[in-house]
mmCIF file of N, CA and C in Angstrom:
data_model
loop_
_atom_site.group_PDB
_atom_site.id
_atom_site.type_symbol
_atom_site.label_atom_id
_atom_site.label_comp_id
_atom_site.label_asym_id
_atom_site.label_seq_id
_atom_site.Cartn_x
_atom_site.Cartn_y
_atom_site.Cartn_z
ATOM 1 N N UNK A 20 -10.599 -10.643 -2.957
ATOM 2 C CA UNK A 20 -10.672 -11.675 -3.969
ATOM 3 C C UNK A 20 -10.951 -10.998 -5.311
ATOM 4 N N UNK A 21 -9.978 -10.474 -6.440
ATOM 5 C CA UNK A 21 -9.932 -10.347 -7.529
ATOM 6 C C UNK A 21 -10.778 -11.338 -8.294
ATOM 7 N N UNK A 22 -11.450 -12.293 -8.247
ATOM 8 C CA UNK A 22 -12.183 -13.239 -9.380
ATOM 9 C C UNK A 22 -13.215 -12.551 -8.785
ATOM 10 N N UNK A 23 -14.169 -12.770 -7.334
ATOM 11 C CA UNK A 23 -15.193 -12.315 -7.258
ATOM 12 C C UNK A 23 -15.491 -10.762 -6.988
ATOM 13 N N UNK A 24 -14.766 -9.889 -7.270
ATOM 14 C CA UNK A 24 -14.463 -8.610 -6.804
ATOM 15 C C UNK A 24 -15.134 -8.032 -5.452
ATOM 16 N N UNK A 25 -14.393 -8.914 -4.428
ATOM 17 C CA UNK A 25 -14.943 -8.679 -3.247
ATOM 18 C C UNK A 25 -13.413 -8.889 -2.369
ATOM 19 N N UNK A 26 -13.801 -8.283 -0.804
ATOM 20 C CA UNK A 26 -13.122 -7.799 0.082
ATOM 21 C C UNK A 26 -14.020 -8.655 1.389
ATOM 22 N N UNK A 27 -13.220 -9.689 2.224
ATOM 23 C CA UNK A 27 -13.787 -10.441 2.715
ATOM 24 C C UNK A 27 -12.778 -9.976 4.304
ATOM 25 N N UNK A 28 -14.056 -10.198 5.466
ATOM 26 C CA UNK A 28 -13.616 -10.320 6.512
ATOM 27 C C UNK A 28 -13.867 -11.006 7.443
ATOM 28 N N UNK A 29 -12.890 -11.737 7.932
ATOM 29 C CA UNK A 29 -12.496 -12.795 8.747
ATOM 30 C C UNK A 29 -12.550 -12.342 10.132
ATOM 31 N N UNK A 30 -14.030 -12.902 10.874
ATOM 32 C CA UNK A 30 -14.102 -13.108 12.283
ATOM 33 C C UNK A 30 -13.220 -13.608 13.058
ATOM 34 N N UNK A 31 -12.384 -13.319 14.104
ATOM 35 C CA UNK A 31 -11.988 -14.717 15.354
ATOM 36 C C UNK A 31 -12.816 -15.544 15.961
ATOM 37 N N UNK A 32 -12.476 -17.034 16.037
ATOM 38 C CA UNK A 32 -13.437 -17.689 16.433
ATOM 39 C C UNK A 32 -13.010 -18.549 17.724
ATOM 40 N N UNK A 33 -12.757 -19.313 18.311
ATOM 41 C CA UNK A 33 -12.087 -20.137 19.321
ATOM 42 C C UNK A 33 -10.981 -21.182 18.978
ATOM 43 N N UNK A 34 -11.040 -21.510 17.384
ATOM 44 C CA UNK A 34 -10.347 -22.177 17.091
ATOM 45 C C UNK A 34 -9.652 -21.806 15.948
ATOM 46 N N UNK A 35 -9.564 -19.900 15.735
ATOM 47 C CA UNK A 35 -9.008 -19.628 14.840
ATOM 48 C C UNK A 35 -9.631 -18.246 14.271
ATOM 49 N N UNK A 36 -9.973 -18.662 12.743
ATOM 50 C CA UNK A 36 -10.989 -17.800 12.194
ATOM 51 C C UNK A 36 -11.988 -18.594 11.036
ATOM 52 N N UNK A 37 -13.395 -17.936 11.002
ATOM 53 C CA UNK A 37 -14.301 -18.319 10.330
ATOM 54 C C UNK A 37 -14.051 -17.978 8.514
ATOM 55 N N UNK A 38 -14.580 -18.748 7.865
ATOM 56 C CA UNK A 38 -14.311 -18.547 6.547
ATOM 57 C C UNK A 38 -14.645 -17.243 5.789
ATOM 58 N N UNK A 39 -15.245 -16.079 6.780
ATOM 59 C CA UNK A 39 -15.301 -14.957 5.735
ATOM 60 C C UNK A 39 -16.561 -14.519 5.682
ATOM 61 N N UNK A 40 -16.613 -13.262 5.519
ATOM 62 C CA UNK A 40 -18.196 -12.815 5.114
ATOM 63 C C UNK A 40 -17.878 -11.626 4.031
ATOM 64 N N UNK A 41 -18.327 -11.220 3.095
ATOM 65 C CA UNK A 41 -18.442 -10.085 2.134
ATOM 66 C C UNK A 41 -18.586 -8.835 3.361
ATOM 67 N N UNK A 42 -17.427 -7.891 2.894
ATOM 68 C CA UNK A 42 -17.056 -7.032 3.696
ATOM 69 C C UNK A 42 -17.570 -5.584 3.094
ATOM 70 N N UNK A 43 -17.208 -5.612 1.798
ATOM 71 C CA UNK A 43 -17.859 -4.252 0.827
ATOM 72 C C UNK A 43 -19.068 -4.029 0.850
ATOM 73 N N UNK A 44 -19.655 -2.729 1.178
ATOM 74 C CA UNK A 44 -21.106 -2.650 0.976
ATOM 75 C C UNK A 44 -21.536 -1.295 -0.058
ATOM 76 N N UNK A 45 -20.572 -1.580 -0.808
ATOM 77 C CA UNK A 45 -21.070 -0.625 -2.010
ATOM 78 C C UNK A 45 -20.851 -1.654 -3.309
ATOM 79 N N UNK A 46 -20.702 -1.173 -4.730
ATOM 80 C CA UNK A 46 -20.511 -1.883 -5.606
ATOM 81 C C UNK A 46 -19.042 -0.749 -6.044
ATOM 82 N N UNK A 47 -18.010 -1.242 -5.340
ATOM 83 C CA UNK A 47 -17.231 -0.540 -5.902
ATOM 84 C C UNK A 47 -16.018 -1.835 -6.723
ATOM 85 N N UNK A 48 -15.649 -1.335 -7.493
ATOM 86 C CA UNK A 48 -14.560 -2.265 -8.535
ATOM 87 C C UNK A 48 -13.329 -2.384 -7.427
ATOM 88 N N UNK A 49 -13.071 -3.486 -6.773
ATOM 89 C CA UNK A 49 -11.460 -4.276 -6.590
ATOM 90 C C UNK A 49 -11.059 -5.405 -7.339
ATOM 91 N N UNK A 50 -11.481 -5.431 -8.610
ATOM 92 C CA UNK A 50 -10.939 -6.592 -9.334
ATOM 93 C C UNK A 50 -9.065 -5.689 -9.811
ATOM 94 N N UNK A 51 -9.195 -4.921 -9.483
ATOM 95 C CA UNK A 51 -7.534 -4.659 -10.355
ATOM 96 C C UNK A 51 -6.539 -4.521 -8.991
ATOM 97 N N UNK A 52 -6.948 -4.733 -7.507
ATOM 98 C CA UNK A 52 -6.123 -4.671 -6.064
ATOM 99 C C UNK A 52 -5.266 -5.460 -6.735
ATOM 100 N N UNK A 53 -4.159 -5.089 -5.968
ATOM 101 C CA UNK A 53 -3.276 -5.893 -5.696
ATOM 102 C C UNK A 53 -2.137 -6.303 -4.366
ATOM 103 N N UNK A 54 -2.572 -5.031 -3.957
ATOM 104 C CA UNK A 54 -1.957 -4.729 -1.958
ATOM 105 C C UNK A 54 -2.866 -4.275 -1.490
ATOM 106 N N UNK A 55 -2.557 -4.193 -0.497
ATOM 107 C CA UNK A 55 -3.280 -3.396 0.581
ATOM 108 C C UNK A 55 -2.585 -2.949 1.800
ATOM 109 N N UNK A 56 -3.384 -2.297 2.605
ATOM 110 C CA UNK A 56 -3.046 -1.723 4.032
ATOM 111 C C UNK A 56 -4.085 -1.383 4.659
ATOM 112 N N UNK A 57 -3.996 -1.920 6.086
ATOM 113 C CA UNK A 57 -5.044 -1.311 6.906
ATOM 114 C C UNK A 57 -4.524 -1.203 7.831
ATOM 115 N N UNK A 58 -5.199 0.611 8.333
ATOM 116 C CA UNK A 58 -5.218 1.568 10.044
ATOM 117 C C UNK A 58 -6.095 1.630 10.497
ATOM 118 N N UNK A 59 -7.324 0.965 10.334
ATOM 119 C CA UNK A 59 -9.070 1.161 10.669
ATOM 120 C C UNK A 59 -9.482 1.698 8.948
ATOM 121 N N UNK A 60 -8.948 2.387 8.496
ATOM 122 C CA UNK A 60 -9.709 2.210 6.702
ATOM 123 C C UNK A 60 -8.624 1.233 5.945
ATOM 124 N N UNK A 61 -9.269 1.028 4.862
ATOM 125 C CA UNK A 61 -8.029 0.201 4.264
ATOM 126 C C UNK A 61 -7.992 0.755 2.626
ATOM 127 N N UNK A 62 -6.324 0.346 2.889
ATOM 128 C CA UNK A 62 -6.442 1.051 1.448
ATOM 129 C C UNK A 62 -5.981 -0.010 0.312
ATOM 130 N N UNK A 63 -6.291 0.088 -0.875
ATOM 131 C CA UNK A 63 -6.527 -0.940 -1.939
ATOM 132 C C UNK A 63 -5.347 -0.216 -3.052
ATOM 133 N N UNK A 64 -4.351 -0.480 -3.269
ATOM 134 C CA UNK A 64 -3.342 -0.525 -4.084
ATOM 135 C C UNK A 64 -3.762 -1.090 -5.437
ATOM 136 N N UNK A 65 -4.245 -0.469 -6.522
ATOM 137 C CA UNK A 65 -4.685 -1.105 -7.631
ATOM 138 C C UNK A 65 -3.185 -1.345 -9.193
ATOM 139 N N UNK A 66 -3.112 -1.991 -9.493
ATOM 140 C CA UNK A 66 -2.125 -2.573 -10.285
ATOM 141 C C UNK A 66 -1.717 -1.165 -11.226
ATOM 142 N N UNK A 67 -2.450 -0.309 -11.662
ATOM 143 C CA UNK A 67 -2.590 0.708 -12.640
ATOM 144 C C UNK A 67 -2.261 2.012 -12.030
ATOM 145 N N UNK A 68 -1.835 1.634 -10.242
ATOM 146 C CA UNK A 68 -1.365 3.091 -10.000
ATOM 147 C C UNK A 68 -2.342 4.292 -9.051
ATOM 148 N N UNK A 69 -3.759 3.468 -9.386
ATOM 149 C CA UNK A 69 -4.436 4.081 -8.241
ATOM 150 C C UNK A 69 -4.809 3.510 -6.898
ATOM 151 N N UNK A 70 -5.079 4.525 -5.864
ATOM 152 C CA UNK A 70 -5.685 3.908 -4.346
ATOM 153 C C UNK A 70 -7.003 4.227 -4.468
ATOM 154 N N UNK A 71 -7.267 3.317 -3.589
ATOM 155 C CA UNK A 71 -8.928 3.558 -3.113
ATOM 156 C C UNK A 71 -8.890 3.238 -1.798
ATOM 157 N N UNK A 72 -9.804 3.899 -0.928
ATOM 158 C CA UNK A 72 -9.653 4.286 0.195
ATOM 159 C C UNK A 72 -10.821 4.050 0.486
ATOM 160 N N UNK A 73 -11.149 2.831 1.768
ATOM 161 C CA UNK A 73 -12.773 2.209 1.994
ATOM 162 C C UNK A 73 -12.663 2.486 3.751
ATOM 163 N N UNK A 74 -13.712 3.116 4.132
ATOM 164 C CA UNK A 74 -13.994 3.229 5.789
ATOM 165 C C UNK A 74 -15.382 2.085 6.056
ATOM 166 N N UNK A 75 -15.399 1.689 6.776
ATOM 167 C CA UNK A 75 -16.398 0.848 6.770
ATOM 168 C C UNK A 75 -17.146 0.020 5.833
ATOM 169 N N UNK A 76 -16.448 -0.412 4.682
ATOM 170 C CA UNK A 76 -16.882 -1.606 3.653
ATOM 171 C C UNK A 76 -17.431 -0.333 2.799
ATOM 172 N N UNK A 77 -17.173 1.000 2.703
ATOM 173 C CA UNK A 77 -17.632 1.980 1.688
ATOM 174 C C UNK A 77 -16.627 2.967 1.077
ATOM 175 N N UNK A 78 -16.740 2.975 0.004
ATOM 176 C CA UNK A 78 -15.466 3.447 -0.427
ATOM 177 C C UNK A 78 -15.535 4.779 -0.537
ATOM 178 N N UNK A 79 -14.296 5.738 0.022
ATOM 179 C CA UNK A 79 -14.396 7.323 0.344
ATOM 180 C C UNK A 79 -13.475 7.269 -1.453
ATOM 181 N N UNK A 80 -13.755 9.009 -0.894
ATOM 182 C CA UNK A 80 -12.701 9.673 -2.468
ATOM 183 C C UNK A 80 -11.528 10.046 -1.931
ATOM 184 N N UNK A 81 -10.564 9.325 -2.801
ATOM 185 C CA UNK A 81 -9.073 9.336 -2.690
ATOM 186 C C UNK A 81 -8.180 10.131 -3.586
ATOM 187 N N UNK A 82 -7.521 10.529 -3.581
ATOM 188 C CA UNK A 82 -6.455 10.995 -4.965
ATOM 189 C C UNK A 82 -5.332 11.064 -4.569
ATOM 190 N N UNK A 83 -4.065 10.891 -5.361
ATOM 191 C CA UNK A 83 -2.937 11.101 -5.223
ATOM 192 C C UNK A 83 -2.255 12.122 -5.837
ATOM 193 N N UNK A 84 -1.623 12.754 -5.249
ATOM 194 C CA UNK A 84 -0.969 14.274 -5.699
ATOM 195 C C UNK A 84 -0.082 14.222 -5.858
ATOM 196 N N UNK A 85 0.354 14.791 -7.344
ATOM 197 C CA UNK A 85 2.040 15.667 -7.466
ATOM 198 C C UNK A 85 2.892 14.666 -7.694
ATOM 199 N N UNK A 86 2.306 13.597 -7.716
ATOM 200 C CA UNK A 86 3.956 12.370 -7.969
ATOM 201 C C UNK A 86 4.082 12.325 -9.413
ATOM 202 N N UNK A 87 5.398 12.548 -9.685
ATOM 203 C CA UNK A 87 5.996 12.802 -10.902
ATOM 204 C C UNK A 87 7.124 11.752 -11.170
ATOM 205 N N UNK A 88 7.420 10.978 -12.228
ATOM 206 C CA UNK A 88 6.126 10.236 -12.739
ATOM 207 C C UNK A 88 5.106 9.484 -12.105
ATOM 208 N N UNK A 89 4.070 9.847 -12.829
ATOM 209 C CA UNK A 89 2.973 8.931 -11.873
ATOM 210 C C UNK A 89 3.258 7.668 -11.963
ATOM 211 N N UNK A 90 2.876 6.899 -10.712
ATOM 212 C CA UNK A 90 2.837 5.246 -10.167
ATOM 213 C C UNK A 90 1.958 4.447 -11.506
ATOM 214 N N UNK A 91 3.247 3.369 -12.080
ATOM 215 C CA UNK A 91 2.931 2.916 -13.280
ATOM 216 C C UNK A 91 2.664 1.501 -12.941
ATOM 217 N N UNK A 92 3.566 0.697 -12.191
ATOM 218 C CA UNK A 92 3.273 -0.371 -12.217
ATOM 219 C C UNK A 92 3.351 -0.894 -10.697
ATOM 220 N N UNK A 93 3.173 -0.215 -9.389
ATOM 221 C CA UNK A 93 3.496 -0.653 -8.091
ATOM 222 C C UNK A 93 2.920 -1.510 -7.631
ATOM 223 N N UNK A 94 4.126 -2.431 -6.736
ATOM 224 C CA UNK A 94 3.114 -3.772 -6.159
ATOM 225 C C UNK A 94 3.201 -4.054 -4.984
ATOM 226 N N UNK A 95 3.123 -2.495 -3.837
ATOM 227 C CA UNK A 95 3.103 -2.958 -2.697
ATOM 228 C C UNK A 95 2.635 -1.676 -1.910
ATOM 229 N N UNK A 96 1.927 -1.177 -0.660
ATOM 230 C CA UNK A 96 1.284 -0.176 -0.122
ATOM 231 C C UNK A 96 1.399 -0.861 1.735
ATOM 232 N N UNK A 97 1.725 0.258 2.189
ATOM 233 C CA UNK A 97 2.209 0.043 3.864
ATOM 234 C C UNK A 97 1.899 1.151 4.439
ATOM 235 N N UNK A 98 0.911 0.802 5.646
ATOM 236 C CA UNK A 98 0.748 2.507 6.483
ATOM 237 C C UNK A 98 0.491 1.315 7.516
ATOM 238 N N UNK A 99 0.172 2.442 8.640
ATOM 239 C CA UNK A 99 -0.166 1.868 10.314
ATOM 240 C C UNK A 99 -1.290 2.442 10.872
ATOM 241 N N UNK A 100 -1.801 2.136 11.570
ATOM 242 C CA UNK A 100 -2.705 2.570 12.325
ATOM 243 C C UNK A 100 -2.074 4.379 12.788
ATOM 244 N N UNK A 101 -1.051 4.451 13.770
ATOM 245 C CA UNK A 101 -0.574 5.743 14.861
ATOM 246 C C UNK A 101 0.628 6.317 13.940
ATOM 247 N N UNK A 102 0.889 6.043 12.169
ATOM 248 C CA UNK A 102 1.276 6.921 11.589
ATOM 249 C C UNK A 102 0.476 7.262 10.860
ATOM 250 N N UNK A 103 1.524 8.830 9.732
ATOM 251 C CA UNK A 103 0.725 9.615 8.806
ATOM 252 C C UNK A 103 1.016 9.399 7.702
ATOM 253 N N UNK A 104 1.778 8.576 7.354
ATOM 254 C CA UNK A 104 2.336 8.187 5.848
ATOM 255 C C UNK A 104 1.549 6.927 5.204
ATOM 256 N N UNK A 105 1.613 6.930 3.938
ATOM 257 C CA UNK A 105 1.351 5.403 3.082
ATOM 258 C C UNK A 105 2.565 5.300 2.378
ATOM 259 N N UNK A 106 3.554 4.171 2.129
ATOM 260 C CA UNK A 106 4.274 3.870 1.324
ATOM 261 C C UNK A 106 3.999 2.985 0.278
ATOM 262 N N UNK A 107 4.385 3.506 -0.935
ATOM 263 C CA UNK A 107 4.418 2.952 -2.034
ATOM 264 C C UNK A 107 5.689 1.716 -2.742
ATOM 265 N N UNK A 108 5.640 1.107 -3.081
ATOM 266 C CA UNK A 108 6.930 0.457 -3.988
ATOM 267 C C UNK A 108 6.746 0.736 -5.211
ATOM 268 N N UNK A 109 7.418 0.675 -6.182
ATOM 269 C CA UNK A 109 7.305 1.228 -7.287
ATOM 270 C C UNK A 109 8.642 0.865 -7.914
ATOM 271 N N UNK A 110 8.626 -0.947 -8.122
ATOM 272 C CA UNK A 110 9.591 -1.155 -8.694
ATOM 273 C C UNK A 110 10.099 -1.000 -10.492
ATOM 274 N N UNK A 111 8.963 -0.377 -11.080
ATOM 275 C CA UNK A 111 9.497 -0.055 -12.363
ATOM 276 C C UNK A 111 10.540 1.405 -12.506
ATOM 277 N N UNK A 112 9.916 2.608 -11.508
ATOM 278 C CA UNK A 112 10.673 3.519 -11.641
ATOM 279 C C UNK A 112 11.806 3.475 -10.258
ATOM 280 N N UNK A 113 12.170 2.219 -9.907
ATOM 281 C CA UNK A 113 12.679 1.853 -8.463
ATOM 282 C C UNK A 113 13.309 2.587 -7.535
ATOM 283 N N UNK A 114 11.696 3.204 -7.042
ATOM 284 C CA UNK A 114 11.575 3.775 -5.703
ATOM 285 C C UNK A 114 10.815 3.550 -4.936
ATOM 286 N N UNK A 115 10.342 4.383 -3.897
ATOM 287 C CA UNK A 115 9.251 3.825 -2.764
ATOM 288 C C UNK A 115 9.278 5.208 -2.598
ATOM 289 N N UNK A 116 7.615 5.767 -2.933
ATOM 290 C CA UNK A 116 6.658 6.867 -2.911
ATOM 291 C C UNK A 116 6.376 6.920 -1.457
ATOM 292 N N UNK A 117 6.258 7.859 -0.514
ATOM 293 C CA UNK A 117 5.743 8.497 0.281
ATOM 294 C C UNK A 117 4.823 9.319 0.160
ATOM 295 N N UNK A 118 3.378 9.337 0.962
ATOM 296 C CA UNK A 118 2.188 10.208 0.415
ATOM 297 C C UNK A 118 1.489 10.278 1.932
ATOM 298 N N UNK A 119 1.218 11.698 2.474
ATOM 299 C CA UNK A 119 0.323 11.129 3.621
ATOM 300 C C UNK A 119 -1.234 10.807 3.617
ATOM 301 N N UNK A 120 -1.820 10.569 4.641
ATOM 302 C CA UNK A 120 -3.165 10.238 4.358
ATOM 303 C C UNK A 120 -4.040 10.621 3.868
ATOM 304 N N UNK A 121 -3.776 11.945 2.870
ATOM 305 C CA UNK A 121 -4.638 12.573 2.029
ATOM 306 C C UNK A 121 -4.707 12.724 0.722
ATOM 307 N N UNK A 122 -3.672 11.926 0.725
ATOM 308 C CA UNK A 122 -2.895 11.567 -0.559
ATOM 309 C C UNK A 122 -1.750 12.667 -1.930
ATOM 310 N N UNK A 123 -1.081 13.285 -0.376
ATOM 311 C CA UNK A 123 -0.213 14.390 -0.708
ATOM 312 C C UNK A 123 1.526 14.261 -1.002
ATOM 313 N N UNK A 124 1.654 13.988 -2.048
ATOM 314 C CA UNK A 124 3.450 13.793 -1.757
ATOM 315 C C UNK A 124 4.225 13.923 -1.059
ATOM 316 N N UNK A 125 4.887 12.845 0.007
ATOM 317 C CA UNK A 125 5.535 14.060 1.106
ATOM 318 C C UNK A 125 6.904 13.523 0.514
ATOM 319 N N UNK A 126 7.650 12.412 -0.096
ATOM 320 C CA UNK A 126 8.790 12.815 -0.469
ATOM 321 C C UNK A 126 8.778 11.192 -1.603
ATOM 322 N N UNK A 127 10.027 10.858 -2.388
ATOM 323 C CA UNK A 127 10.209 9.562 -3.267
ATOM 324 C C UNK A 127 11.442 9.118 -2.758
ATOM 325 N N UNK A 128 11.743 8.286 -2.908
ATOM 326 C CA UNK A 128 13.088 7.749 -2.234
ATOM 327 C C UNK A 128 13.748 6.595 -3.196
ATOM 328 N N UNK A 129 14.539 6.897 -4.252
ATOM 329 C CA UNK A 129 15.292 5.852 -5.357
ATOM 330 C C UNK A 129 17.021 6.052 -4.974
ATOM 331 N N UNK A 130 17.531 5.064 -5.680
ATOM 332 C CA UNK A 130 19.019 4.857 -5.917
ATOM 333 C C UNK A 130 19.259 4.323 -7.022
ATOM 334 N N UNK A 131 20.751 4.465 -7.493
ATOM 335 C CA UNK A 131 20.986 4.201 -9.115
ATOM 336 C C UNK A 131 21.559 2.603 -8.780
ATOM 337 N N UNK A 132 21.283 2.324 -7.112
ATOM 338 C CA UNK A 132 22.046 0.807 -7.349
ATOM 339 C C UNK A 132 20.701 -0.126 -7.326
ATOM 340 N N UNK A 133 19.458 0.455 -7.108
ATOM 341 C CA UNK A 133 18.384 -0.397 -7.325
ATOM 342 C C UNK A 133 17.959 -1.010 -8.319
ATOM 343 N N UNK A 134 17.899 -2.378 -8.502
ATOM 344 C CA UNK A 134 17.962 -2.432 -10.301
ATOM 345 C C UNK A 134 15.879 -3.041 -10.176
ATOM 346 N N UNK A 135 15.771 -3.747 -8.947
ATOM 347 C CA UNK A 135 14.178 -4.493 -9.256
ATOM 348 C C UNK A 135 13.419 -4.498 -7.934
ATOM 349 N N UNK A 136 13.255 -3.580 -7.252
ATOM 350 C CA UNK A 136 13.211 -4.093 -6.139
ATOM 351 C C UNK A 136 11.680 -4.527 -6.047
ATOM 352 N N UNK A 137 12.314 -5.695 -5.281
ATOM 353 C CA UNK A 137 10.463 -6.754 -4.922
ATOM 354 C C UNK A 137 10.123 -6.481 -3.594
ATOM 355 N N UNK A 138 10.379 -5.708 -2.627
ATOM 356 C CA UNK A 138 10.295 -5.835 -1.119
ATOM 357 C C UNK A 138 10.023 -4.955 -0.400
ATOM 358 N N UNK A 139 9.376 -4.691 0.467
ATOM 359 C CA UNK A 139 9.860 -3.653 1.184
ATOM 360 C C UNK A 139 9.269 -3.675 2.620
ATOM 361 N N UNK A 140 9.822 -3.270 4.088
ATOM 362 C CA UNK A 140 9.226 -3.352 5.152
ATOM 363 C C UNK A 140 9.931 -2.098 5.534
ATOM 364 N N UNK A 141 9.087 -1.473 6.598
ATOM 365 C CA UNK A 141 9.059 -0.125 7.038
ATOM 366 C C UNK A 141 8.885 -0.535 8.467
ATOM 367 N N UNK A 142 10.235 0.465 9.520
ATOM 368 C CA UNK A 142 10.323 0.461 10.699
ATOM 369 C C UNK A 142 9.776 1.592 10.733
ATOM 370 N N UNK A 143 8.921 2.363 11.423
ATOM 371 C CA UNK A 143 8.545 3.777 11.691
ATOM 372 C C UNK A 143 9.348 4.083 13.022
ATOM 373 N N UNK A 144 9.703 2.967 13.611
ATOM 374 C CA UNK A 144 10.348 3.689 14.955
ATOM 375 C C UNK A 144 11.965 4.693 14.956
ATOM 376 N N UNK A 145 12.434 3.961 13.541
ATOM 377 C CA UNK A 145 13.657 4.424 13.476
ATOM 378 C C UNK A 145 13.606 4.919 12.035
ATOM 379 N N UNK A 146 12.132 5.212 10.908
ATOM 380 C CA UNK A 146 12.385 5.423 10.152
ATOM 381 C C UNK A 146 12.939 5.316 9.289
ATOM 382 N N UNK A 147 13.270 3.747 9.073
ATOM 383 C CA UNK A 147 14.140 3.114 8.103
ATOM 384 C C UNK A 147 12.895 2.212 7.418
ATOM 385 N N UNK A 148 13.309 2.139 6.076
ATOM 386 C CA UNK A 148 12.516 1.363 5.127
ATOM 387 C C UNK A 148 13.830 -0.390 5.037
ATOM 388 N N UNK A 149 13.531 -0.830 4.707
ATOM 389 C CA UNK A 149 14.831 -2.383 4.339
ATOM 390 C C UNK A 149 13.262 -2.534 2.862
ATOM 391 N N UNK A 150 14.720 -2.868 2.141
ATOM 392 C CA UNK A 150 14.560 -2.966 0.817
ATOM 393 C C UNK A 150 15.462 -3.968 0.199
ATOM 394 N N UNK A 151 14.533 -5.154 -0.234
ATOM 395 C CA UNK A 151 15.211 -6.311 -1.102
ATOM 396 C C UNK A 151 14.550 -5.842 -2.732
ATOM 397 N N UNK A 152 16.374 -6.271 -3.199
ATOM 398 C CA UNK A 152 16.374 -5.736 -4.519
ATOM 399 C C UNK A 152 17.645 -7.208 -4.632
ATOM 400 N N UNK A 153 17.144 -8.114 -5.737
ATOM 401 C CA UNK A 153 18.133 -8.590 -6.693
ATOM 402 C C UNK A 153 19.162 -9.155 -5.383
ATOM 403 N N UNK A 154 18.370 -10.103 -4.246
ATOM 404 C CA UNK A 154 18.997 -10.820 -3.562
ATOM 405 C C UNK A 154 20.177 -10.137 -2.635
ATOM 406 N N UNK A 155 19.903 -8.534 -2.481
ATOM 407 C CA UNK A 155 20.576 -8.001 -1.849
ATOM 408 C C UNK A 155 19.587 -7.346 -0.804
ATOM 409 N N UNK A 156 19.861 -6.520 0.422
ATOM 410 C CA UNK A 156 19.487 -5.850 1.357
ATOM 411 C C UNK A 156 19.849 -4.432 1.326
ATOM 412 N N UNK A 157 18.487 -3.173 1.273
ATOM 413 C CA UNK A 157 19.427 -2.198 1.533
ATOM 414 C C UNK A 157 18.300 -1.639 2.715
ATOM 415 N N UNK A 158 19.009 -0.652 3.294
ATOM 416 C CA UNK A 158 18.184 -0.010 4.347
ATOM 417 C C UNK A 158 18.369 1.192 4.054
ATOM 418 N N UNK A 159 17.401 2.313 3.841
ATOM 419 C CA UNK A 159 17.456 3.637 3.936
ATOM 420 C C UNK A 159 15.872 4.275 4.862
ATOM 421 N N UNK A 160 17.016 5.980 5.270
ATOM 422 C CA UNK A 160 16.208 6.397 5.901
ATOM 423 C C UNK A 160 15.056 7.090 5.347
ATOM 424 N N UNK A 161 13.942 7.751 6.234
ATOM 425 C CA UNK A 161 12.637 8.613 5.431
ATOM 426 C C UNK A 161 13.022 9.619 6.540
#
């Protein structure tokens, strides 16, 4: 929740889930999140290009390496639990950043027919990303 700069987690209950309890137990800033992903840590996609990386409601030190140009305006972050990658979207310089869990470049992936792309879902089994751009479909490999 960007208004209260908090990170809330939702019990199962018998008839669903309970309304939430404050999950952060540090005072760390998520008012600028805007994605996320979680493998057992979760990671916080901030509007400005940085991650933050929380293990147990506490936030570890993260950095991102070597991406040239750096992540200006991205609005989307995808990893799994039993992989090693985080994917990025990064529809201003329209690509999708690859970084593994240490936050090391492992490759960028653009085309000159991408004009906006808003989307993105990642198969790891076959290593294909599907990418909606401008009411079209594309699929490429990693």
């Amino acid at each position: 929740d960007r208004n209260t700069n908090q990170i809330y987690k939702h019990n199962k209950t018998l008839s669903g889930y309970d309304k939430g309890s404050s999950w952060l137990k540090d005072n760390s800033n998520v008012s600028q999140g805007i994605s996320f992903a979680i493998d057992g840590d979760l990671y916080l996609l901030n509007e400005h290009g940085s991650i933050q990386k929380f293990t147990s409601g506490r936030e570890q030190t993260f950095e991102i390496k070597n991406i040239e140009p750096i992540l200006s305006e991205p609005t989307a972050i995808w990893t799994y639990t039993d992989i090693n990658e985080i994917f990025i979207l990064d529809p201003k310089e329209k690509r999708i950043v690859i970084i593994d869990k240490t936050g090391k470049l492992i490759k960028q992936i653009t085309t000159n027919e991408w004009k906006n792309p808003d989307s993105m879902v990642i198969i790891p089994e076959d290593q294909s990303i599907y990418v909606i751009d401008s009411d079209n479909l594309y699929k490429v490999q990693y």
